[in-house]
PDB file of C-alpha atoms in Angstrom:
ATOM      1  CA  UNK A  17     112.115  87.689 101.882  1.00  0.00           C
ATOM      2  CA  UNK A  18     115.117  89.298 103.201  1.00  0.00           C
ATOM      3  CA  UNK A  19     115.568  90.613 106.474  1.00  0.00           C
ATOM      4  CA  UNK A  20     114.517  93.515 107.623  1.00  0.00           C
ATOM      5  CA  UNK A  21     113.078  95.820 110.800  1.00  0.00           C
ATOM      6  CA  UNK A  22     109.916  97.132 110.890  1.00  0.00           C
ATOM      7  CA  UNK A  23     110.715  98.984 113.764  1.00  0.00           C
ATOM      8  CA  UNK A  24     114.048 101.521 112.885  1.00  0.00           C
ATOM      9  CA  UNK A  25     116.796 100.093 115.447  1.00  0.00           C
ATOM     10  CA  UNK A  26     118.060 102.632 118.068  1.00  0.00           C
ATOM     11  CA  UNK A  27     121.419 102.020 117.696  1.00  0.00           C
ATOM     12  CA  UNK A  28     121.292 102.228 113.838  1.00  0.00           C
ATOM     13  CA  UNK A  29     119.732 105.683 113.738  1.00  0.00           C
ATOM     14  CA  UNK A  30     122.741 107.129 115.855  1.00  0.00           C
ATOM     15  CA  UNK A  31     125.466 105.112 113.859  1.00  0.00           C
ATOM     16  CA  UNK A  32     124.217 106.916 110.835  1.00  0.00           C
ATOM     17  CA  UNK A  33     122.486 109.944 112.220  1.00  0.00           C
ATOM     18  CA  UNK A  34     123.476 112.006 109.425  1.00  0.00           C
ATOM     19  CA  UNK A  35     120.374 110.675 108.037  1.00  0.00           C
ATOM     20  CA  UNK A  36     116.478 111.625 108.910  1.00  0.00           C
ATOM     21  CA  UNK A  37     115.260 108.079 110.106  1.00  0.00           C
ATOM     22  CA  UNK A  38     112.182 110.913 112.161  1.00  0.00           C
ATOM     23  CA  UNK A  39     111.232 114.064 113.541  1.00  0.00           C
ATOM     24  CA  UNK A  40     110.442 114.333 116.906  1.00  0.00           C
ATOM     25  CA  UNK A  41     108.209 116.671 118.302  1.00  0.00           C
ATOM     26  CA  UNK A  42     105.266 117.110 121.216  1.00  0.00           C
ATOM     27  CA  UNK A  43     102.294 117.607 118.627  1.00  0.00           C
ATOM     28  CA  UNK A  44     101.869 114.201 118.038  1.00  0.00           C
ATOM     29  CA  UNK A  45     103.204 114.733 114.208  1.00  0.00           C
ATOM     30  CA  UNK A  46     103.367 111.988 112.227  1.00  0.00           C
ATOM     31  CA  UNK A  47     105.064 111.668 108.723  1.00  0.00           C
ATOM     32  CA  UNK A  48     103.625 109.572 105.842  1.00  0.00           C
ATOM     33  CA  UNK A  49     105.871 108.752 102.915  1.00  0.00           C
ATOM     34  CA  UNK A  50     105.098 106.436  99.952  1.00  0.00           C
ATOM     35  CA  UNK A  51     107.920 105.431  97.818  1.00  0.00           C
ATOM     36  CA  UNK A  52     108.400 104.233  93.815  1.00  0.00           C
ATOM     37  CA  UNK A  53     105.446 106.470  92.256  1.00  0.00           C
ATOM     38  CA  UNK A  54     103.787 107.442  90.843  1.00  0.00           C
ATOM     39  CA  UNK A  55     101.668 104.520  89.495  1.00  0.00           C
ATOM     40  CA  UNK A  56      98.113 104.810  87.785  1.00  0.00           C
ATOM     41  CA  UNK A  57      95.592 103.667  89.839  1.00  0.00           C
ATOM     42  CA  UNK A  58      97.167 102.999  92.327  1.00  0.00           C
ATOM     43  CA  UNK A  59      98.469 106.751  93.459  1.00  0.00           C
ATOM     44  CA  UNK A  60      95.186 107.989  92.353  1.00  0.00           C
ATOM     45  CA  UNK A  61      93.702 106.021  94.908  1.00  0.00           C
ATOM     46  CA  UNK A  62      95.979 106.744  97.587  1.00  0.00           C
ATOM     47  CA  UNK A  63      95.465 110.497  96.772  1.00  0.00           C
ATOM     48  CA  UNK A  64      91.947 109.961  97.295  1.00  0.00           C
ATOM     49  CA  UNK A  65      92.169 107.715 100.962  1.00  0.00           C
ATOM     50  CA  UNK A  66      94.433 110.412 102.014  1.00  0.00           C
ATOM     51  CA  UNK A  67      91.939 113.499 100.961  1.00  0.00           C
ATOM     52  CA  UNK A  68      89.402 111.302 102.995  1.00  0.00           C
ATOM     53  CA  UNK A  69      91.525 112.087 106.315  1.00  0.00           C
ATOM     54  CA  UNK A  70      93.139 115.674 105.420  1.00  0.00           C
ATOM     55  CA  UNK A  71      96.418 114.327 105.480  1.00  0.00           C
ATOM     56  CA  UNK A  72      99.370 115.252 103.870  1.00  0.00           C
ATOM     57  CA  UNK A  73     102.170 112.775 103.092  1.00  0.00           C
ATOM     58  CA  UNK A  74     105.365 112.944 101.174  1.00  0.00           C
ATOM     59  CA  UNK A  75     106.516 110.964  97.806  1.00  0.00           C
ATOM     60  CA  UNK A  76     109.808 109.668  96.889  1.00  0.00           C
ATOM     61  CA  UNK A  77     109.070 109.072  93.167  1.00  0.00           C
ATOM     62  CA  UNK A  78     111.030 107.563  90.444  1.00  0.00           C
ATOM     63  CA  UNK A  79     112.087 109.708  87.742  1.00  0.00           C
ATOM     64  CA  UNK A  80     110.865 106.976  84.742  1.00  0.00           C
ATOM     65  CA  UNK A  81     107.519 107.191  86.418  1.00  0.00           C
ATOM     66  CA  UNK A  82     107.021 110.891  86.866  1.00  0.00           C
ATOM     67  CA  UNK A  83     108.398 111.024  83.087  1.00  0.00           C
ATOM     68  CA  UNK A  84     105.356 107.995  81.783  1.00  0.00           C
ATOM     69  CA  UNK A  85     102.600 109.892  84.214  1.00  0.00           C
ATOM     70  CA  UNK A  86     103.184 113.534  84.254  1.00  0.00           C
ATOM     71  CA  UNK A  87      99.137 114.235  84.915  1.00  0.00           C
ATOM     72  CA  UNK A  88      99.634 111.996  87.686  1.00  0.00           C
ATOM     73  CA  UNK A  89     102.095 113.933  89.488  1.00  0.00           C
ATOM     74  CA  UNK A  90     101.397 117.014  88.972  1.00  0.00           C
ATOM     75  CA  UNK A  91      98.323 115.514  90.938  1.00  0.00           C
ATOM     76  CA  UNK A  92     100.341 115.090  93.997  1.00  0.00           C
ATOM     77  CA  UNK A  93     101.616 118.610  93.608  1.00  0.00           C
ATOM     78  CA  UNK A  94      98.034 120.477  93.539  1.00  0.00           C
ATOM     79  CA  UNK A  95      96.828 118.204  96.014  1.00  0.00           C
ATOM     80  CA  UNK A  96      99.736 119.640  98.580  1.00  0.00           C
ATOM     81  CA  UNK A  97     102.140 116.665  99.073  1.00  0.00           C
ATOM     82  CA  UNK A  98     105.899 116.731  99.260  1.00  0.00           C
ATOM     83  CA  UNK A  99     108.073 115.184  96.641  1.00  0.00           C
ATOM     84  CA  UNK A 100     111.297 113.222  96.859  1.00  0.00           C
ATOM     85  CA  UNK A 101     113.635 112.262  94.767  1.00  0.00           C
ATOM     86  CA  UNK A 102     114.146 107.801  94.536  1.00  0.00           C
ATOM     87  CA  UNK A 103     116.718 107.938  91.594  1.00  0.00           C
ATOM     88  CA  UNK A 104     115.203 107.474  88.017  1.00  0.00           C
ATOM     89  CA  UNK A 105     115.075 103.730  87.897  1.00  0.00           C
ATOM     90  CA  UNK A 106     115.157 102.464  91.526  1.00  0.00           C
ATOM     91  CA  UNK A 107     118.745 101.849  92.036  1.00  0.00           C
ATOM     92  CA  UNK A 108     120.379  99.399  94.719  1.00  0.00           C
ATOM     93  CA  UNK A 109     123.382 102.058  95.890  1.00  0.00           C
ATOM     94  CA  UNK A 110     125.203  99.017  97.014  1.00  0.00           C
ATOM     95  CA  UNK A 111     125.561  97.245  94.037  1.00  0.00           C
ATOM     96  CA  UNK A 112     126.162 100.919  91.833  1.00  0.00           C
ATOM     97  CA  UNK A 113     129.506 102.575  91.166  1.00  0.00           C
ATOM     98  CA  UNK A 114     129.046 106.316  93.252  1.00  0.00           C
ATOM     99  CA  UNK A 115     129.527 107.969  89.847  1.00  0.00           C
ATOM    100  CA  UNK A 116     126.813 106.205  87.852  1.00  0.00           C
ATOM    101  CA  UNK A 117     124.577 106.436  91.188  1.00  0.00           C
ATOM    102  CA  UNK A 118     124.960 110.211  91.814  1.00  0.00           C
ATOM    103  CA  UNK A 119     124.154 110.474  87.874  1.00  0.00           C
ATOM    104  CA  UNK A 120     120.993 108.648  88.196  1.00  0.00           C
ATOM    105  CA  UNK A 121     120.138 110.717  91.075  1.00  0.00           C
ATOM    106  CA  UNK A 122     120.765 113.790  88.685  1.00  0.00           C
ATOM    107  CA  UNK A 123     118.363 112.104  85.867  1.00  0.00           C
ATOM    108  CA  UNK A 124     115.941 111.859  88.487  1.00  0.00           C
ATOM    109  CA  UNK A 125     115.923 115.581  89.720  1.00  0.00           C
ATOM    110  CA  UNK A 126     116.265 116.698  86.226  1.00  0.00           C
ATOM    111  CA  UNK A 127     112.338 115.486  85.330  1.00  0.00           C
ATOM    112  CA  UNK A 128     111.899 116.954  89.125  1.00  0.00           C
ATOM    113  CA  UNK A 129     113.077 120.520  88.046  1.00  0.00           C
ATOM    114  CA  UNK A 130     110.962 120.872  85.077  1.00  0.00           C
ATOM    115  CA  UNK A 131     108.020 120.580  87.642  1.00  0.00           C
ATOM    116  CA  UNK A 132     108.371 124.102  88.863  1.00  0.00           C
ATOM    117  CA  UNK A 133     105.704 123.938  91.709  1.00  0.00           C
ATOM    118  CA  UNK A 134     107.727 120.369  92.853  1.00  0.00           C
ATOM    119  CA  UNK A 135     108.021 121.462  96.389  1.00  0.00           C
ATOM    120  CA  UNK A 136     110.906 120.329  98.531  1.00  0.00           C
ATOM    121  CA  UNK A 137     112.793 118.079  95.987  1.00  0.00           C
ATOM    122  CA  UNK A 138     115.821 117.485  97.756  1.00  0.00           C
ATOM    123  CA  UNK A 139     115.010 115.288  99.821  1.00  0.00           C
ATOM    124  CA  UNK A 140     116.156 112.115  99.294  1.00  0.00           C
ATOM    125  CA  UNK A 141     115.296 108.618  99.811  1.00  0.00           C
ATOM    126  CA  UNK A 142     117.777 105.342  98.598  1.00  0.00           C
ATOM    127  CA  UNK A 143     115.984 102.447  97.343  1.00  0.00           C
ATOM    128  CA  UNK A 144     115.758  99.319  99.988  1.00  0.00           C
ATOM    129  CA  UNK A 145     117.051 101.868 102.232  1.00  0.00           C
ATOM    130  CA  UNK A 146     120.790 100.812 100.774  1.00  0.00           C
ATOM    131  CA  UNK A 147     123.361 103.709  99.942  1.00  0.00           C
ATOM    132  CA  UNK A 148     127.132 103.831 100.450  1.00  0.00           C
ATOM    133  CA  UNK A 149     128.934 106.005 102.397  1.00  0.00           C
ATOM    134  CA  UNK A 150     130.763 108.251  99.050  1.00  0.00           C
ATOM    135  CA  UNK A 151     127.553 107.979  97.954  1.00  0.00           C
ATOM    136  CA  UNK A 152     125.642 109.852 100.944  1.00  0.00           C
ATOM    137  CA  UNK A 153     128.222 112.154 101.366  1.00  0.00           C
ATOM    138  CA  UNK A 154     128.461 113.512  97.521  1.00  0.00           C
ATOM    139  CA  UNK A 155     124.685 113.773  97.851  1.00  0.00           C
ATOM    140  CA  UNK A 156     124.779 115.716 101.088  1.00  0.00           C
ATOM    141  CA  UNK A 157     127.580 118.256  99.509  1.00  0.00           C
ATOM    142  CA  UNK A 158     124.876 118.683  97.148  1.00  0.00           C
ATOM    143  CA  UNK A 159     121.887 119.777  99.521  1.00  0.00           C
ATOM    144  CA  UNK A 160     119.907 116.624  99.462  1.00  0.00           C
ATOM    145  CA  UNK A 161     118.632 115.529 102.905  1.00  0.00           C
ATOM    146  CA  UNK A 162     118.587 112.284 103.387  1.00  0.00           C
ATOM    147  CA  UNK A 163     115.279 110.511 104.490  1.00  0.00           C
ATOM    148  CA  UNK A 164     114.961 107.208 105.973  1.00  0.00           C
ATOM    149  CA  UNK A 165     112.504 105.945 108.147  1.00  0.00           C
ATOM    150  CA  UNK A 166     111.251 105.044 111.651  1.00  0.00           C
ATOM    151  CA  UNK A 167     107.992 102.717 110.775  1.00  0.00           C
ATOM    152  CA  UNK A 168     108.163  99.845 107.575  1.00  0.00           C
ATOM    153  CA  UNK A 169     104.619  99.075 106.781  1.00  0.00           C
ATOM    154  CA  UNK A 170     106.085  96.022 104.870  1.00  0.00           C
ATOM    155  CA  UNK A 171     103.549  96.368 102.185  1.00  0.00           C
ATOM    156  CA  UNK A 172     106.181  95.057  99.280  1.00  0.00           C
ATOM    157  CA  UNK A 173     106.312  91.326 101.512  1.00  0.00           C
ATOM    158  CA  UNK A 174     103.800  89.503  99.459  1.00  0.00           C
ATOM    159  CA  UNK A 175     104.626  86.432 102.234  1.00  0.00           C
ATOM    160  CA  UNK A 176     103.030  89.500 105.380  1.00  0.00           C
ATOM    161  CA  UNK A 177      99.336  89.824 105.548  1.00  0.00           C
ATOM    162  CA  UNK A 178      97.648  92.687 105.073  1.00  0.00           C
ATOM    163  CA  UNK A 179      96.802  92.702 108.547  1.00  0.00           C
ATOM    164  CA  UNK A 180     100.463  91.853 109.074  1.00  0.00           C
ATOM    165  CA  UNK A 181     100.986  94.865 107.654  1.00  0.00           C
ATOM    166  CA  UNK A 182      98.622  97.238 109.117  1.00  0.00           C
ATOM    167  CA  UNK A 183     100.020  96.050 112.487  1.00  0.00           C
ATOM    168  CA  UNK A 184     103.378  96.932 111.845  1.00  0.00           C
ATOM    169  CA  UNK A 185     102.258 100.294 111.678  1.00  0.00           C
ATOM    170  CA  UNK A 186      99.925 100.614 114.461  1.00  0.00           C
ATOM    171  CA  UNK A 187     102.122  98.765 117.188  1.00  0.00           C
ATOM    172  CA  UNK A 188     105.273 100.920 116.566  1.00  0.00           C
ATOM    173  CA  UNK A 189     104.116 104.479 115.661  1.00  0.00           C
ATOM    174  CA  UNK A 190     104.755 107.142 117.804  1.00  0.00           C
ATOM    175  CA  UNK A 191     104.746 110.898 117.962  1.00  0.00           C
ATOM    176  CA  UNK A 192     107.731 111.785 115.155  1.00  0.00           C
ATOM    177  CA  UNK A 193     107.508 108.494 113.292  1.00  0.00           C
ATOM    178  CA  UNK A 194     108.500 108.613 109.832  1.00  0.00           C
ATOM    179  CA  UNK A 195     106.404 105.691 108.258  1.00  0.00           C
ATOM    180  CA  UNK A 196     107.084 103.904 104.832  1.00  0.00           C
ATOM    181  CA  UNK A 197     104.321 102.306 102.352  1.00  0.00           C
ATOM    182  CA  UNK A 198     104.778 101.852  98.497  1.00  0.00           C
ATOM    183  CA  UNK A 199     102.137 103.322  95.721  1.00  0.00           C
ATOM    184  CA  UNK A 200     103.390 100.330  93.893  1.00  0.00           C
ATOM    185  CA  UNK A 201     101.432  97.263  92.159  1.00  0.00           C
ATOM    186  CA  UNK A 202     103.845  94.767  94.174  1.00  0.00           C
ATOM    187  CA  UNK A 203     102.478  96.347  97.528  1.00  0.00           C
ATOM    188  CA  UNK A 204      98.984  97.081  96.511  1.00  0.00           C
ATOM    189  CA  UNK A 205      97.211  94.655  98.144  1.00  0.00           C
ATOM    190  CA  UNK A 206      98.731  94.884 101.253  1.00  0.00           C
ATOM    191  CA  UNK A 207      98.097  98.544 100.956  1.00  0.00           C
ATOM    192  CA  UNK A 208      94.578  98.665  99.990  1.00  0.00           C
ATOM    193  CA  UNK A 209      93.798  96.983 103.600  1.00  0.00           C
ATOM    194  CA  UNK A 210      96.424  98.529 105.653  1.00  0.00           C
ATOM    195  CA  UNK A 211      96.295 102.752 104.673  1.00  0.00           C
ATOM    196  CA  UNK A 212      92.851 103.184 105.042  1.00  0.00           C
ATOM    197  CA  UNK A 213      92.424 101.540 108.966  1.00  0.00           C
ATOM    198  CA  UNK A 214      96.297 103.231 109.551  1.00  0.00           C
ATOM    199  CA  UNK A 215      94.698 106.826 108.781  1.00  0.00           C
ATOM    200  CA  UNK A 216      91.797 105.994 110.573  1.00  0.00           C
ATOM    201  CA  UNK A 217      93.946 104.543 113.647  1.00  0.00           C
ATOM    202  CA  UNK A 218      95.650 108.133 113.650  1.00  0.00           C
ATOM    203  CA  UNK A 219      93.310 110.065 113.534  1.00  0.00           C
ATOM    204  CA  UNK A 220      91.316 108.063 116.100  1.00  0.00           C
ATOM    205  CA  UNK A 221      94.220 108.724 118.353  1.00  0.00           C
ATOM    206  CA  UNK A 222      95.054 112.342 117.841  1.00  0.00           C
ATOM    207  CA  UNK A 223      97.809 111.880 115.447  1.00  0.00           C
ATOM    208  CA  UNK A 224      98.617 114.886 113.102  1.00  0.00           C
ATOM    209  CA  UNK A 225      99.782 114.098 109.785  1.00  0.00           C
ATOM    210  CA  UNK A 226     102.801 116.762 108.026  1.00  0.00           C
ATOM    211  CA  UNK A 227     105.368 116.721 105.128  1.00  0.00           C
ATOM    212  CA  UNK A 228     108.675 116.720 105.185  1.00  0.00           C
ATOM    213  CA  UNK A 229     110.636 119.587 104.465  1.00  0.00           C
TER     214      UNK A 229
END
């Protein structure tokens, strides 16, 4: 598995603090995001753990996936989550030309503006976190706001356990935290375990859960 931190590095987030890696504030807000939706069965069921807790969450989806499982997202729309755009076919910035990046970005929020109740579509989150600098700045010029994160869940590292994974979460939240899991079939077992007893940790301990805007 390649390397990365759970735990968003200090010095990172001010190198490139043109980006949203979270959102402080004294309400103990906390921001859920789930990335590379939507996926059947699997988004269904986070949909339903999160109804279980009255949370809200945000979702960078992939425009292939919204296009194969409209139902499904319109789903996440009536059900009051925030949507992202994560390019149309998960695309590593780093290895893309800016040109052919920016246009898969535009595929992406094209399927995103025939949703007309889509709320909050540009924001914007790179896949594996990876974007060049043209890249960013293009995007930017174009309104997007650029989400990272403060919190990996890990849930995609099949080699973590799902306790591994729940941990990561619970040992390095804080009030602010922007937290990343995956409504993916690579991360769903990880994910089964880990959301549930992460929403119940939470709320146990006065955590408020909001969307991104």
């Amino acid at each position: 598995m390649s390397f990365y931190w759970v735990k968003t590095n200090a010095f990172i987030k001010k190198v490139f603090s043109k980006y949203c890696w979270d959102i402080p504030n004294n309400e103990k807000k906390i921001y859920l995001t789930f990335d590379d939706g939507p996926t059947p069965e699997i988004t269904d069921w986070v949909l339903s753990e999160l109804k279980k807790f009255d949370a809200k969450a945000t979702f960078f989806c992939i425009g292939k996936n919204i296009k194969a499982n409209l139902t499904l997202f319109e789903k996440l729309i009536t059900d009051g989550h925030s949507i992202g755009n994560h390019t149309m076919n998960h695309v590593n910035g780093w290895k893309s030309h800016t040109n052919e990046y920016i246009e898969n970005v535009k595929n992406c929020a094209a399927i995103l503006d025939e949703q007309e109740k889509a709320p909050h579509h540009l924001l914007f989150r790179p896949p594996y976190g990876k974007i060049k600098k043209a890249q960013s700045k293009i995007l930017r010029s174009l309104g997007y706001k650029i989400v990272m994160w403060d919190v990996l869940s890990a849930d995609f590292d099949q080699s973590i356990t799902p306790e591994k994974c729940l941990e990561n979460v619970t040992k390095n939240v804080k009030s602010g935290s922007v937290i990343v899991f995956h409504d993916s079939i690579k991360a769903s077992p990880n994910l089964r375990f880990a959301l549930p007893r992460t929403l119940h940790f939470l709320k146990e301990n006065g955590y408020k859960f909001d969307i991104i805007h």
